[in-house]
JSON list of C-alpha atoms and ligand atoms in Angstrom, two decimals:
[
{"chain": "A", "resi": 1, "resn": "MET", "atom": "CA", "xyz": [-92.94, 55.10, 253.03]},
{"chain": "A", "resi": 2, "resn": "ILE", "atom": "CA", "xyz": [-93.10, 51.95, 255.14]},
{"chain": "A", "resi": 3, "resn": "GLU", "atom": "CA", "xyz": [-91.53, 48.55, 254.62]},
{"chain": "A", "resi": 4, "resn": "PHE", "atom": "CA", "xyz": [-93.41, 45.34, 255.33]},
{"chain": "A", "resi": 5, "resn": "HIS", "atom": "CA", "xyz": [-91.53, 42.08, 255.90]},
{"chain": "A", "resi": 6, "resn": "VAL", "atom": "CA", "xyz": [-93.53, 38.87, 256.11]},
{"chain": "A", "resi": 7, "resn": "ILE", "atom": "CA", "xyz": [-92.09, 35.65, 257.54]},
{"chain": "A", "resi": 8, "resn": "THR", "atom": "CA", "xyz": [-94.14, 32.74, 256.21]},
{"chain": "A", "resi": 9, "resn": "LEU", "atom": "CA", "xyz": [-94.09, 29.14, 254.98]},
{"chain": "A", "resi": 10, "resn": "PHE", "atom": "CA", "xyz": [-96.35, 30.20, 252.08]},
{"chain": "A", "resi": 11, "resn": "PRO", "atom": "CA", "xyz": [-94.78, 33.24, 250.37]},
{"chain": "A", "resi": 12, "resn": "ALA", "atom": "CA", "xyz": [-96.82, 32.53, 247.20]},
{"chain": "A", "resi": 13, "resn": "MET", "atom": "CA", "xyz": [-100.05, 33.42, 249.03]},
{"chain": "A", "resi": 14, "resn": "PHE", "atom": "CA", "xyz": [-98.86, 37.03, 249.19]},
{"chain": "A", "resi": 15, "resn": "ALA", "atom": "CA", "xyz": [-99.24, 37.36, 245.41]},
{"chain": "A", "resi": 16, "resn": "ALA", "atom": "CA", "xyz": [-102.67, 38.74, 246.36]},
{"chain": "A", "resi": 17, "resn": "LEU", "atom": "CA", "xyz": [-100.87, 41.92, 247.42]},
{"chain": "A", "resi": 18, "resn": "GLU", "atom": "CA", "xyz": [-99.70, 42.53, 243.84]},
{"chain": "A", "resi": 19, "resn": "HIS", "atom": "CA", "xyz": [-103.27, 43.63, 243.07]},
{"chain": "A", "resi": 20, "resn": "GLY", "atom": "CA", "xyz": [-105.56, 46.53, 243.85]},
{"chain": "A", "resi": 21, "resn": "LEU", "atom": "CA", "xyz": [-104.70, 49.49, 246.05]},
{"chain": "A", "resi": 22, "resn": "VAL", "atom": "CA", "xyz": [-101.71, 47.78, 247.69]},
{"chain": "A", "resi": 23, "resn": "GLY", "atom": "CA", "xyz": [-100.32, 46.63, 244.33]},
{"chain": "A", "resi": 24, "resn": "ARG", "atom": "CA", "xyz": [-100.52, 50.20, 243.01]},
{"chain": "A", "resi": 25, "resn": "ALA", "atom": "CA", "xyz": [-98.88, 51.59, 246.17]},
{"chain": "A", "resi": 26, "resn": "ARG", "atom": "CA", "xyz": [-95.95, 49.19, 245.62]},
{"chain": "A", "resi": 27, "resn": "ALA", "atom": "CA", "xyz": [-95.64, 50.06, 241.94]},
{"chain": "A", "resi": 28, "resn": "ARG", "atom": "CA", "xyz": [-95.49, 53.75, 242.91]},
{"chain": "A", "resi": 29, "resn": "GLY", "atom": "CA", "xyz": [-92.76, 53.07, 245.50]},
{"chain": "A", "resi": 30, "resn": "LEU", "atom": "CA", "xyz": [-94.92, 54.14, 248.46]},
{"chain": "A", "resi": 31, "resn": "ILE", "atom": "CA", "xyz": [-94.47, 50.80, 250.27]},
{"chain": "A", "resi": 32, "resn": "THR", "atom": "CA", "xyz": [-92.31, 47.70, 249.97]},
{"chain": "A", "resi": 33, "resn": "ILE", "atom": "CA", "xyz": [-93.44, 44.17, 250.82]},
{"chain": "A", "resi": 34, "resn": "THR", "atom": "CA", "xyz": [-90.76, 41.48, 251.16]},
{"chain": "A", "resi": 35, "resn": "THR", "atom": "CA", "xyz": [-91.62, 37.87, 251.93]},
{"chain": "A", "resi": 36, "resn": "HIS", "atom": "CA", "xyz": [-89.12, 35.68, 253.78]},
{"chain": "A", "resi": 37, "resn": "ASP", "atom": "CA", "xyz": [-89.57, 31.93, 253.37]},
{"chain": "A", "resi": 38, "resn": "LEU", "atom": "CA", "xyz": [-89.40, 30.42, 256.86]},
{"chain": "A", "resi": 39, "resn": "ARG", "atom": "CA", "xyz": [-88.44, 27.05, 255.31]},
{"chain": "A", "resi": 40, "resn": "GLU", "atom": "CA", "xyz": [-85.03, 28.53, 254.43]},
{"chain": "A", "resi": 41, "resn": "TYR", "atom": "CA", "xyz": [-84.37, 28.90, 258.16]},
{"chain": "A", "resi": 42, "resn": "GLY", "atom": "CA", "xyz": [-85.60, 25.38, 258.99]},
{"chain": "A", "resi": 43, "resn": "LEU", "atom": "CA", "xyz": [-83.45, 22.86, 260.86]},
{"chain": "A", "resi": 44, "resn": "GLY", "atom": "CA", "xyz": [-81.49, 19.99, 259.33]},
{"chain": "A", "resi": 45, "resn": "ALA", "atom": "CA", "xyz": [-81.59, 18.40, 255.90]},
{"chain": "A", "resi": 46, "resn": "TYR", "atom": "CA", "xyz": [-85.43, 18.45, 256.00]},
{"chain": "A", "resi": 47, "resn": "ARG", "atom": "CA", "xyz": [-85.55, 22.14, 256.98]},
{"chain": "A", "resi": 48, "resn": "GLN", "atom": "CA", "xyz": [-87.83, 21.31, 259.89]},
{"chain": "A", "resi": 49, "resn": "VAL", "atom": "CA", "xyz": [-89.85, 24.20, 261.33]},
{"chain": "A", "resi": 50, "resn": "ASP", "atom": "CA", "xyz": [-92.25, 22.32, 263.66]},
{"chain": "A", "resi": 51, "resn": "ASP", "atom": "CA", "xyz": [-92.18, 19.56, 266.23]},
{"chain": "A", "resi": 52, "resn": "THR", "atom": "CA", "xyz": [-94.39, 17.58, 268.62]},
{"chain": "A", "resi": 53, "resn": "PRO", "atom": "CA", "xyz": [-95.53, 19.33, 271.81]},
{"chain": "A", "resi": 54, "resn": "TYR", "atom": "CA", "xyz": [-93.75, 18.62, 275.11]},
{"chain": "A", "resi": 55, "resn": "GLY", "atom": "CA", "xyz": [-96.28, 17.07, 277.50]},
{"chain": "A", "resi": 56, "resn": "GLY", "atom": "CA", "xyz": [-98.10, 15.42, 274.63]},
{"chain": "A", "resi": 57, "resn": "GLY", "atom": "CA", "xyz": [-101.22, 16.39, 272.77]},
{"chain": "A", "resi": 58, "resn": "SER", "atom": "CA", "xyz": [-102.30, 16.49, 269.17]},
{"chain": "A", "resi": 59, "resn": "GLY", "atom": "CA", "xyz": [-100.85, 18.59, 266.40]},
{"chain": "A", "resi": 60, "resn": "MET", "atom": "CA", "xyz": [-97.50, 20.21, 265.87]},
{"chain": "A", "resi": 61, "resn": "VAL", "atom": "CA", "xyz": [-95.96, 23.35, 267.36]},
{"chain": "A", "resi": 62, "resn": "MET", "atom": "CA", "xyz": [-93.68, 25.81, 265.55]},
{"chain": "A", "resi": 63, "resn": "ARG", "atom": "CA", "xyz": [-90.12, 25.59, 266.87]},
{"chain": "A", "resi": 64, "resn": "PRO", "atom": "CA", "xyz": [-88.55, 28.84, 268.03]},
{"chain": "A", "resi": 65, "resn": "GLU", "atom": "CA", "xyz": [-85.12, 28.62, 266.31]},
{"chain": "A", "resi": 66, "resn": "PRO", "atom": "CA", "xyz": [-86.24, 29.06, 262.66]},
{"chain": "A", "resi": 67, "resn": "ILE", "atom": "CA", "xyz": [-88.41, 32.04, 263.60]},
{"chain": "A", "resi": 68, "resn": "ALA", "atom": "CA", "xyz": [-85.58, 33.58, 265.65]},
{"chain": "A", "resi": 69, "resn": "ALA", "atom": "CA", "xyz": [-83.13, 33.09, 262.75]},
{"chain": "A", "resi": 70, "resn": "ALA", "atom": "CA", "xyz": [-85.55, 34.65, 260.26]},
{"chain": "A", "resi": 71, "resn": "LEU", "atom": "CA", "xyz": [-86.20, 37.59, 262.59]},
{"chain": "A", "resi": 72, "resn": "ASP", "atom": "CA", "xyz": [-82.45, 38.13, 263.14]},
{"chain": "A", "resi": 73, "resn": "ALA", "atom": "CA", "xyz": [-81.85, 38.09, 259.38]},
{"chain": "A", "resi": 74, "resn": "VAL", "atom": "CA", "xyz": [-84.60, 40.64, 258.70]},
{"chain": "A", "resi": 75, "resn": "ARG", "atom": "CA", "xyz": [-83.56, 42.88, 261.58]},
{"chain": "A", "resi": 76, "resn": "ALA", "atom": "CA", "xyz": [-79.86, 42.74, 260.56]},
{"chain": "A", "resi": 77, "resn": "GLY", "atom": "CA", "xyz": [-80.54, 44.73, 257.40]},
{"chain": "A", "resi": 78, "resn": "ASN", "atom": "CA", "xyz": [-83.12, 47.06, 258.94]},
{"chain": "A", "resi": 79, "resn": "ARG", "atom": "CA", "xyz": [-83.11, 48.79, 262.34]},
{"chain": "A", "resi": 80, "resn": "ASP", "atom": "CA", "xyz": [-86.29, 49.83, 264.12]},
{"chain": "A", "resi": 81, "resn": "LEU", "atom": "CA", "xyz": [-88.83, 47.36, 262.83]},
{"chain": "A", "resi": 82, "resn": "CYS", "atom": "CA", "xyz": [-91.93, 46.52, 264.87]},
{"chain": "A", "resi": 83, "resn": "ALA", "atom": "CA", "xyz": [-92.40, 42.74, 264.95]},
{"chain": "A", "resi": 84, "resn": "LEU", "atom": "CA", "xyz": [-95.94, 41.34, 265.02]},
{"chain": "A", "resi": 85, "resn": "LEU", "atom": "CA", "xyz": [-96.86, 37.75, 265.76]},
{"chain": "A", "resi": 86, "resn": "MET", "atom": "CA", "xyz": [-100.13, 36.80, 264.05]},
{"chain": "A", "resi": 87, "resn": "THR", "atom": "CA", "xyz": [-101.97, 34.56, 266.53]},
{"chain": "A", "resi": 88, "resn": "PRO", "atom": "CA", "xyz": [-105.53, 33.87, 267.69]},
{"chain": "A", "resi": 89, "resn": "GLN", "atom": "CA", "xyz": [-104.36, 34.79, 271.23]},
{"chain": "A", "resi": 90, "resn": "GLY", "atom": "CA", "xyz": [-103.35, 38.31, 270.18]},
{"chain": "A", "resi": 91, "resn": "GLU", "atom": "CA", "xyz": [-105.05, 41.69, 270.66]},
{"chain": "A", "resi": 92, "resn": "PRO", "atom": "CA", "xyz": [-108.08, 41.88, 268.36]},
{"chain": "A", "resi": 93, "resn": "LEU", "atom": "CA", "xyz": [-107.16, 44.26, 265.52]},
{"chain": "A", "resi": 94, "resn": "THR", "atom": "CA", "xyz": [-108.94, 47.63, 265.60]},
{"chain": "A", "resi": 95, "resn": "GLN", "atom": "CA", "xyz": [-108.59, 50.82, 263.54]},
{"chain": "A", "resi": 96, "resn": "THR", "atom": "CA", "xyz": [-106.82, 52.36, 266.59]},
{"chain": "A", "resi": 97, "resn": "ILE", "atom": "CA", "xyz": [-104.16, 49.62, 266.44]},
{"chain": "A", "resi": 98, "resn": "VAL", "atom": "CA", "xyz": [-103.90, 50.01, 262.64]},
{"chain": "A", "resi": 99, "resn": "ARG", "atom": "CA", "xyz": [-103.17, 53.75, 263.12]},
{"chain": "A", "resi": 100, "resn": "GLU", "atom": "CA", "xyz": [-100.48, 52.92, 265.72]},
{"chain": "A", "resi": 101, "resn": "LEU", "atom": "CA", "xyz": [-98.85, 50.41, 263.34]},
{"chain": "A", "resi": 102, "resn": "ALA", "atom": "CA", "xyz": [-98.89, 52.96, 260.51]},
{"chain": "A", "resi": 103, "resn": "GLY", "atom": "CA", "xyz": [-96.56, 55.16, 262.61]},
{"chain": "A", "resi": 104, "resn": "HIS", "atom": "CA", "xyz": [-93.63, 52.71, 262.35]},
{"chain": "A", "resi": 105, "resn": "HIS", "atom": "CA", "xyz": [-90.85, 52.82, 259.73]},
{"chain": "A", "resi": 106, "resn": "GLY", "atom": "CA", "xyz": [-91.43, 49.14, 259.08]},
{"chain": "A", "resi": 107, "resn": "LEU", "atom": "CA", "xyz": [-93.31, 46.08, 260.27]},
{"chain": "A", "resi": 108, "resn": "ILE", "atom": "CA", "xyz": [-92.33, 42.42, 260.45]},
{"chain": "A", "resi": 109, "resn": "LEU", "atom": "CA", "xyz": [-95.35, 40.10, 260.32]},
{"chain": "A", "resi": 110, "resn": "ILE", "atom": "CA", "xyz": [-94.90, 36.49, 261.37]},
{"chain": "A", "resi": 111, "resn": "ALA", "atom": "CA", "xyz": [-97.53, 34.14, 259.96]},
{"chain": "A", "resi": 112, "resn": "GLY", "atom": "CA", "xyz": [-97.69, 30.72, 261.56]},
{"chain": "A", "resi": 113, "resn": "ARG", "atom": "CA", "xyz": [-99.16, 27.34, 260.64]},
{"chain": "A", "resi": 114, "resn": "TYR", "atom": "CA", "xyz": [-99.89, 24.21, 262.73]},
{"chain": "A", "resi": 115, "resn": "GLU", "atom": "CA", "xyz": [-101.36, 24.42, 266.24]},
{"chain": "A", "resi": 116, "resn": "GLY", "atom": "CA", "xyz": [-99.35, 27.43, 267.34]},
{"chain": "A", "resi": 117, "resn": "PHE", "atom": "CA", "xyz": [-95.95, 28.84, 268.31]},
{"chain": "A", "resi": 118, "resn": "ASP", "atom": "CA", "xyz": [-93.58, 27.64, 271.00]},
{"chain": "A", "resi": 119, "resn": "GLU", "atom": "CA", "xyz": [-94.33, 30.02, 273.89]},
{"chain": "A", "resi": 120, "resn": "ARG", "atom": "CA", "xyz": [-90.76, 31.40, 273.82]},
{"chain": "A", "resi": 121, "resn": "VAL", "atom": "CA", "xyz": [-91.38, 32.98, 270.39]},
{"chain": "A", "resi": 122, "resn": "ARG", "atom": "CA", "xyz": [-93.56, 35.58, 272.15]},
{"chain": "A", "resi": 123, "resn": "SER", "atom": "CA", "xyz": [-90.47, 37.06, 273.84]},
{"chain": "A", "resi": 124, "resn": "LEU", "atom": "CA", "xyz": [-89.02, 37.88, 270.38]},
{"chain": "A", "resi": 125, "resn": "VAL", "atom": "CA", "xyz": [-91.84, 40.16, 269.17]},
{"chain": "A", "resi": 126, "resn": "ASP", "atom": "CA", "xyz": [-93.34, 43.53, 270.06]},
{"chain": "A", "resi": 127, "resn": "ARG", "atom": "CA", "xyz": [-97.04, 42.69, 269.72]},
{"chain": "A", "resi": 128, "resn": "GLU", "atom": "CA", "xyz": [-99.38, 39.78, 269.12]},
{"chain": "A", "resi": 129, "resn": "ILE", "atom": "CA", "xyz": [-102.31, 40.43, 266.80]},
{"chain": "A", "resi": 130, "resn": "SER", "atom": "CA", "xyz": [-105.52, 38.50, 266.04]},
{"chain": "A", "resi": 131, "resn": "ILE", "atom": "CA", "xyz": [-108.00, 39.65, 263.39]},
{"chain": "A", "resi": 132, "resn": "GLY", "atom": "CA", "xyz": [-111.05, 38.32, 265.22]},
{"chain": "A", "resi": 133, "resn": "ASP", "atom": "CA", "xyz": [-112.70, 35.40, 266.93]},
{"chain": "A", "resi": 134, "resn": "TYR", "atom": "CA", "xyz": [-112.98, 32.84, 264.16]},
{"chain": "A", "resi": 135, "resn": "VAL", "atom": "CA", "xyz": [-110.66, 29.98, 263.24]},
{"chain": "A", "resi": 136, "resn": "LEU", "atom": "CA", "xyz": [-108.38, 30.20, 260.19]},
{"chain": "A", "resi": 137, "resn": "SER", "atom": "CA", "xyz": [-105.67, 27.75, 259.10]},
{"chain": "A", "resi": 138, "resn": "GLY", "atom": "CA", "xyz": [-102.75, 30.11, 259.52]},
{"chain": "A", "resi": 139, "resn": "GLY", "atom": "CA", "xyz": [-101.56, 33.67, 259.94]},
{"chain": "A", "resi": 140, "resn": "GLU", "atom": "CA", "xyz": [-101.12, 34.51, 256.24]},
{"chain": "A", "resi": 141, "resn": "LEU", "atom": "CA", "xyz": [-104.56, 36.02, 255.58]},
{"chain": "A", "resi": 142, "resn": "PRO", "atom": "CA", "xyz": [-104.40, 37.95, 258.90]},
{"chain": "A", "resi": 143, "resn": "ALA", "atom": "CA", "xyz": [-100.96, 39.31, 257.88]},
{"chain": "A", "resi": 144, "resn": "MET", "atom": "CA", "xyz": [-102.41, 40.46, 254.54]},
{"chain": "A", "resi": 145, "resn": "VAL", "atom": "CA", "xyz": [-105.28, 42.13, 256.39]},
{"chain": "A", "resi": 146, "resn": "VAL", "atom": "CA", "xyz": [-102.79, 44.11, 258.50]},
{"chain": "A", "resi": 147, "resn": "VAL", "atom": "CA", "xyz": [-100.75, 45.11, 255.42]},
{"chain": "A", "resi": 148, "resn": "GLU", "atom": "CA", "xyz": [-103.81, 46.39, 253.56]},
{"chain": "A", "resi": 149, "resn": "ALA", "atom": "CA", "xyz": [-105.30, 48.21, 256.55]},
{"chain": "A", "resi": 150, "resn": "VAL", "atom": "CA", "xyz": [-101.98, 49.95, 257.35]},
{"chain": "A", "resi": 151, "resn": "ALA", "atom": "CA", "xyz": [-101.01, 50.70, 253.72]},
{"chain": "A", "resi": 152, "resn": "ARG", "atom": "CA", "xyz": [-104.20, 52.59, 252.95]},
{"chain": "A", "resi": 153, "resn": "LEU", "atom": "CA", "xyz": [-103.46, 55.07, 255.79]},
{"chain": "A", "resi": 154, "resn": "LEU", "atom": "CA", "xyz": [-100.11, 56.11, 254.30]},
{"chain": "A", "resi": 155, "resn": "PRO", "atom": "CA", "xyz": [-99.82, 59.45, 252.52]},
{"chain": "A", "resi": 156, "resn": "GLY", "atom": "CA", "xyz": [-100.54, 59.15, 248.79]},
{"chain": "A", "resi": 157, "resn": "VAL", "atom": "CA", "xyz": [-101.82, 55.56, 248.84]},
{"chain": "A", "resi": 158, "resn": "LEU", "atom": "CA", "xyz": [-105.51, 56.49, 248.60]},
{"chain": "A", "resi": 159, "resn": "GLY", "atom": "CA", "xyz": [-106.45, 58.43, 245.51]},
{"chain": "A", "resi": 160, "resn": "ASN", "atom": "CA", "xyz": [-108.87, 60.58, 247.46]},
{"chain": "A", "resi": 161, "resn": "PRO", "atom": "CA", "xyz": [-107.62, 61.84, 250.88]},
{"chain": "A", "resi": 162, "resn": "GLN", "atom": "CA", "xyz": [-111.18, 63.10, 251.55]},
{"chain": "A", "resi": 163, "resn": "SER", "atom": "CA", "xyz": [-112.25, 59.51, 252.29]},
{"chain": "A", "resi": 164, "resn": "LEU", "atom": "CA", "xyz": [-109.60, 59.33, 255.05]},
{"chain": "A", "resi": 165, "resn": "THR", "atom": "CA", "xyz": [-110.83, 62.57, 256.67]},
{"chain": "A", "resi": 166, "resn": "GLU", "atom": "CA", "xyz": [-114.40, 61.29, 256.69]},
{"chain": "A", "resi": 167, "resn": "GLU", "atom": "CA", "xyz": [-113.16, 57.99, 258.10]},
{"chain": "A", "resi": 168, "resn": "SER", "atom": "CA", "xyz": [-111.27, 59.48, 261.04]},
{"chain": "A", "resi": 169, "resn": "PHE", "atom": "CA", "xyz": [-114.28, 61.69, 261.79]},
{"chain": "A", "resi": 170, "resn": "ALA", "atom": "CA", "xyz": [-116.65, 58.75, 261.90]},
{"chain": "A", "resi": 171, "resn": "ASP", "atom": "CA", "xyz": [-113.84, 56.80, 263.61]},
{"chain": "A", "resi": 172, "resn": "ALA", "atom": "CA", "xyz": [-115.41, 53.49, 262.62]},
{"chain": "A", "resi": 173, "resn": "THR", "atom": "CA", "xyz": [-117.99, 53.95, 265.40]},
{"chain": "A", "resi": 174, "resn": "LEU", "atom": "CA", "xyz": [-120.73, 55.00, 262.98]},
{"chain": "A", "resi": 175, "resn": "LEU", "atom": "CA", "xyz": [-121.92, 52.74, 260.18]},
{"chain": "A", "resi": 176, "resn": "GLU", "atom": "CA", "xyz": [-122.28, 54.13, 256.67]},
{"chain": "A", "resi": 177, "resn": "TYR", "atom": "CA", "xyz": [-125.61, 55.64, 255.60]},
{"chain": "A", "resi": 178, "resn": "PRO", "atom": "CA", "xyz": [-127.55, 53.94, 252.74]},
{"chain": "A", "resi": 179, "resn": "GLN", "atom": "CA", "xyz": [-126.09, 54.79, 249.33]},
{"chain": "A", "resi": 180, "resn": "TYR", "atom": "CA", "xyz": [-127.73, 54.78, 245.91]},
{"chain": "A", "resi": 181, "resn": "THR", "atom": "CA", "xyz": [-126.67, 55.28, 242.33]},
{"chain": "A", "resi": 182, "resn": "ARG", "atom": "CA", "xyz": [-128.56, 54.93, 239.04]},
{"chain": "A", "resi": 183, "resn": "PRO", "atom": "CA", "xyz": [-131.16, 53.83, 238.12]},
{"chain": "A", "resi": 184, "resn": "GLU", "atom": "CA", "xyz": [-133.82, 55.84, 240.01]},
{"chain": "A", "resi": 185, "resn": "GLU", "atom": "CA", "xyz": [-136.00, 52.71, 240.11]},
{"chain": "A", "resi": 186, "resn": "PHE", "atom": "CA", "xyz": [-134.63, 49.14, 240.26]},
{"chain": "A", "resi": 187, "resn": "ARG", "atom": "CA", "xyz": [-137.04, 46.14, 240.43]},
{"chain": "A", "resi": 188, "resn": "GLY", "atom": "CA", "xyz": [-139.71, 48.36, 241.93]},
{"chain": "A", "resi": 189, "resn": "MET", "atom": "CA", "xyz": [-137.37, 49.86, 244.55]},
{"chain": "A", "resi": 190, "resn": "ARG", "atom": "CA", "xyz": [-137.09, 53.64, 244.30]},
{"chain": "A", "resi": 191, "resn": "VAL", "atom": "CA", "xyz": [-134.23, 55.89, 245.41]},
{"chain": "A", "resi": 192, "resn": "PRO", "atom": "CA", "xyz": [-135.45, 57.85, 248.50]},
{"chain": "A", "resi": 193, "resn": "GLU", "atom": "CA", "xyz": [-137.01, 61.12, 247.35]},
{"chain": "A", "resi": 194, "resn": "VAL", "atom": "CA", "xyz": [-134.81, 63.23, 249.64]},
{"chain": "A", "resi": 195, "resn": "LEU", "atom": "CA", "xyz": [-131.66, 62.22, 247.68]},
{"chain": "A", "resi": 196, "resn": "LEU", "atom": "CA", "xyz": [-133.21, 63.55, 244.46]},
{"chain": "A", "resi": 197, "resn": "SER", "atom": "CA", "xyz": [-134.38, 66.80, 246.08]},
{"chain": "A", "resi": 198, "resn": "GLY", "atom": "CA", "xyz": [-131.14, 68.77, 245.69]},
{"chain": "A", "resi": 199, "resn": "ASP", "atom": "CA", "xyz": [-131.68, 70.12, 249.25]},
{"chain": "A", "resi": 200, "resn": "HIS", "atom": "CA", "xyz": [-128.20, 69.52, 250.69]},
{"chain": "A", "resi": 201, "resn": "GLY", "atom": "CA", "xyz": [-129.19, 70.42, 254.27]},
{"chain": "A", "resi": 202, "resn": "ARG", "atom": "CA", "xyz": [-132.03, 67.90, 254.21]},
{"chain": "A", "resi": 203, "resn": "ILE", "atom": "CA", "xyz": [-129.80, 65.27, 252.60]},
{"chain": "A", "resi": 204, "resn": "ARG", "atom": "CA", "xyz": [-127.11, 65.71, 255.28]},
{"chain": "A", "resi": 205, "resn": "ARG", "atom": "CA", "xyz": [-129.67, 65.41, 258.12]},
{"chain": "A", "resi": 206, "resn": "TRP", "atom": "CA", "xyz": [-131.29, 62.34, 256.51]},
{"chain": "A", "resi": 207, "resn": "ARG", "atom": "CA", "xyz": [-127.90, 60.63, 256.15]},
{"chain": "A", "resi": 208, "resn": "GLU", "atom": "CA", "xyz": [-126.91, 61.39, 259.78]},
{"chain": "A", "resi": 209, "resn": "GLU", "atom": "CA", "xyz": [-130.22, 60.00, 261.03]},
{"chain": "A", "resi": 210, "resn": "GLN", "atom": "CA", "xyz": [-129.97, 56.87, 258.85]},
{"chain": "A", "resi": 211, "resn": "ALA", "atom": "CA", "xyz": [-126.38, 56.23, 260.00]},
{"chain": "A", "resi": 212, "resn": "ARG", "atom": "CA", "xyz": [-127.39, 56.62, 263.66]},
{"chain": "A", "resi": 213, "resn": "ARG", "atom": "CA", "xyz": [-130.41, 54.31, 263.34]},
{"chain": "A", "resi": 214, "resn": "ARG", "atom": "CA", "xyz": [-128.51, 51.70, 261.39]},
{"chain": "A", "resi": 215, "resn": "THR", "atom": "CA", "xyz": [-125.69, 51.72, 263.96]},
{"chain": "A", "resi": 216, "resn": "ALA", "atom": "CA", "xyz": [-128.18, 51.42, 266.85]},
{"chain": "A", "resi": 217, "resn": "THR", "atom": "CA", "xyz": [-130.02, 48.42, 265.35]},
{"chain": "A", "resi": 218, "resn": "ARG", "atom": "CA", "xyz": [-127.10, 46.56, 263.77]},
{"chain": "A", "resi": 219, "resn": "ARG", "atom": "CA", "xyz": [-124.27, 47.41, 266.13]},
{"chain": "A", "resi": 220, "resn": "PRO", "atom": "CA", "xyz": [-125.55, 48.22, 269.63]},
{"chain": "A", "resi": 221, "resn": "ASP", "atom": "CA", "xyz": [-121.95, 47.76, 270.84]},
{"chain": "A", "resi": 222, "resn": "LEU", "atom": "CA", "xyz": [-120.75, 50.67, 268.66]},
{"chain": "A", "resi": 223, "resn": "SER", "atom": "CA", "xyz": [-123.81, 52.73, 269.54]},
{"chain": "A", "resi": 224, "resn": "ALA", "atom": "CA", "xyz": [-123.15, 52.42, 273.28]},
{"chain": "A", "resi": 225, "resn": "ARG", "atom": "CA", "xyz": [-119.49, 53.42, 272.78]},
{"chain": "A", "resi": 226, "resn": "ARG", "atom": "CA", "xyz": [-120.54, 56.54, 270.85]},
{"chain": "A", "resi": 227, "resn": "GLU", "atom": "CA", "xyz": [-123.07, 57.64, 273.47]},
{"chain": "A", "resi": 228, "resn": "LYS", "atom": "CA", "xyz": [-120.36, 57.54, 276.16]},
{"chain": "A", "resi": 229, "resn": "SER", "atom": "CA", "xyz": [-117.87, 59.63, 274.16]},
{"chain": "B", "resi": 1, "resn": "9D3", "atom": "C1", "xyz": [-108.37, 24.73, 265.77]},
{"chain": "B", "resi": 1, "resn": "9D3", "atom": "C2", "xyz": [-107.05, 24.84, 266.44]},
{"chain": "B", "resi": 1, "resn": "9D3", "atom": "N1", "xyz": [-107.16, 25.80, 267.56]},
{"chain": "B", "resi": 1, "resn": "9D3", "atom": "C3", "xyz": [-107.45, 25.12, 268.81]},
{"chain": "B", "resi": 1, "resn": "9D3", "atom": "C4", "xyz": [-106.44, 24.22, 269.33]},
{"chain": "B", "resi": 1, "resn": "9D3", "atom": "C5", "xyz": [-105.95, 26.59, 267.69]},
{"chain": "B", "resi": 1, "resn": "9D3", "atom": "C6", "xyz": [-105.56, 27.32, 266.47]},
{"chain": "B", "resi": 1, "resn": "9D3", "atom": "C7", "xyz": [-104.26, 27.30, 266.05]},
{"chain": "B", "resi": 1, "resn": "9D3", "atom": "C8", "xyz": [-103.87, 27.98, 264.90]},
{"chain": "B", "resi": 1, "resn": "9D3", "atom": "C9", "xyz": [-106.49, 28.05, 265.72]},
{"chain": "B", "resi": 1, "resn": "9D3", "atom": "C10", "xyz": [-106.10, 28.72, 264.56]},
{"chain": "B", "resi": 1, "resn": "9D3", "atom": "C11", "xyz": [-104.81, 28.67, 264.15]},
{"chain": "B", "resi": 1, "resn": "9D3", "atom": "C12", "xyz": [-104.38, 29.41, 262.91]},
{"chain": "B", "resi": 1, "resn": "9D3", "atom": "N2", "xyz": [-104.78, 30.82, 262.99]},
{"chain": "B", "resi": 1, "resn": "9D3", "atom": "C13", "xyz": [-103.90, 31.79, 262.96]},
{"chain": "B", "resi": 1, "resn": "9D3", "atom": "O1", "xyz": [-102.72, 31.58, 262.81]},
{"chain": "B", "resi": 1, "resn": "9D3", "atom": "C14", "xyz": [-104.38, 33.15, 263.15]},
{"chain": "B", "resi": 1, "resn": "9D3", "atom": "C15", "xyz": [-105.70, 33.68, 263.33]},
{"chain": "B", "resi": 1, "resn": "9D3", "atom": "C16", "xyz": [-106.99, 33.06, 263.33]},
{"chain": "B", "resi": 1, "resn": "9D3", "atom": "O2", "xyz": [-107.19, 31.85, 263.17]},
{"chain": "B", "resi": 1, "resn": "9D3", "atom": "N3", "xyz": [-108.08, 33.87, 263.54]},
{"chain": "B", "resi": 1, "resn": "9D3", "atom": "C17", "xyz": [-107.99, 35.21, 263.71]},
{"chain": "B", "resi": 1, "resn": "9D3", "atom": "N4", "xyz": [-106.80, 35.82, 263.71]},
{"chain": "B", "resi": 1, "resn": "9D3", "atom": "C18", "xyz": [-105.69, 35.05, 263.51]},
{"chain": "B", "resi": 1, "resn": "9D3", "atom": "S1", "xyz": [-104.12, 35.63, 263.49]},
{"chain": "B", "resi": 1, "resn": "9D3", "atom": "C19", "xyz": [-103.46, 34.17, 263.23]}
]
């Protein structure tokens, strides 16, 4: 059981998490996801959450007070939550980080918009997380990525715990071997004979070799990391 709290200007985007594996985990009471509309903590009659940057420059910056107020409100009801700021300047998310996050009782994810956060917001959180080196329009999709990656590690969320065992073994440093299902021939492309042989020793060795070769050619970075460990 873990509780996710998301602070966002676009709570409606998180309807995506009513579906699929995460949606089922919620329905079964294995996780909770609560969105908190940052606009409700905005300043003045216009509920302002952003402002122009000191020193000039283009774009708007998220003011610290609404985020601090939202964080205080979420933390008031719940002790011991790990607060994550979703930002392109954060640590790039890895499966190792996902496993660390899954160890907490609850997570607060702060999704921003505009050009970024006032620097002082960083002092209010435990970690800053990026999901990779490409430009998105805000932190909402990254927050959903974190929720899904963490949720599927929790006991009972995956139907088949076998997949988790295989995952931790491969540790995301080995790409998947080629997989086939019916039909035996599709548009002239046949299923490799070894997979039809019934020889489970041969099949296992073929899959290991394929996974190694595929990792070496497609992901030399992962391959090098494996050879060292
Ligand atoms: C194009 C504007 N960029 C240069 C000044 C800065 C910038 C600000 C805000 C770039 C992206 C964003 C919005 N992105 C996120 O909030 C975000 C993000 C991402 O864009 N990529 C990967 N991970 C993340 S986590 C949050």
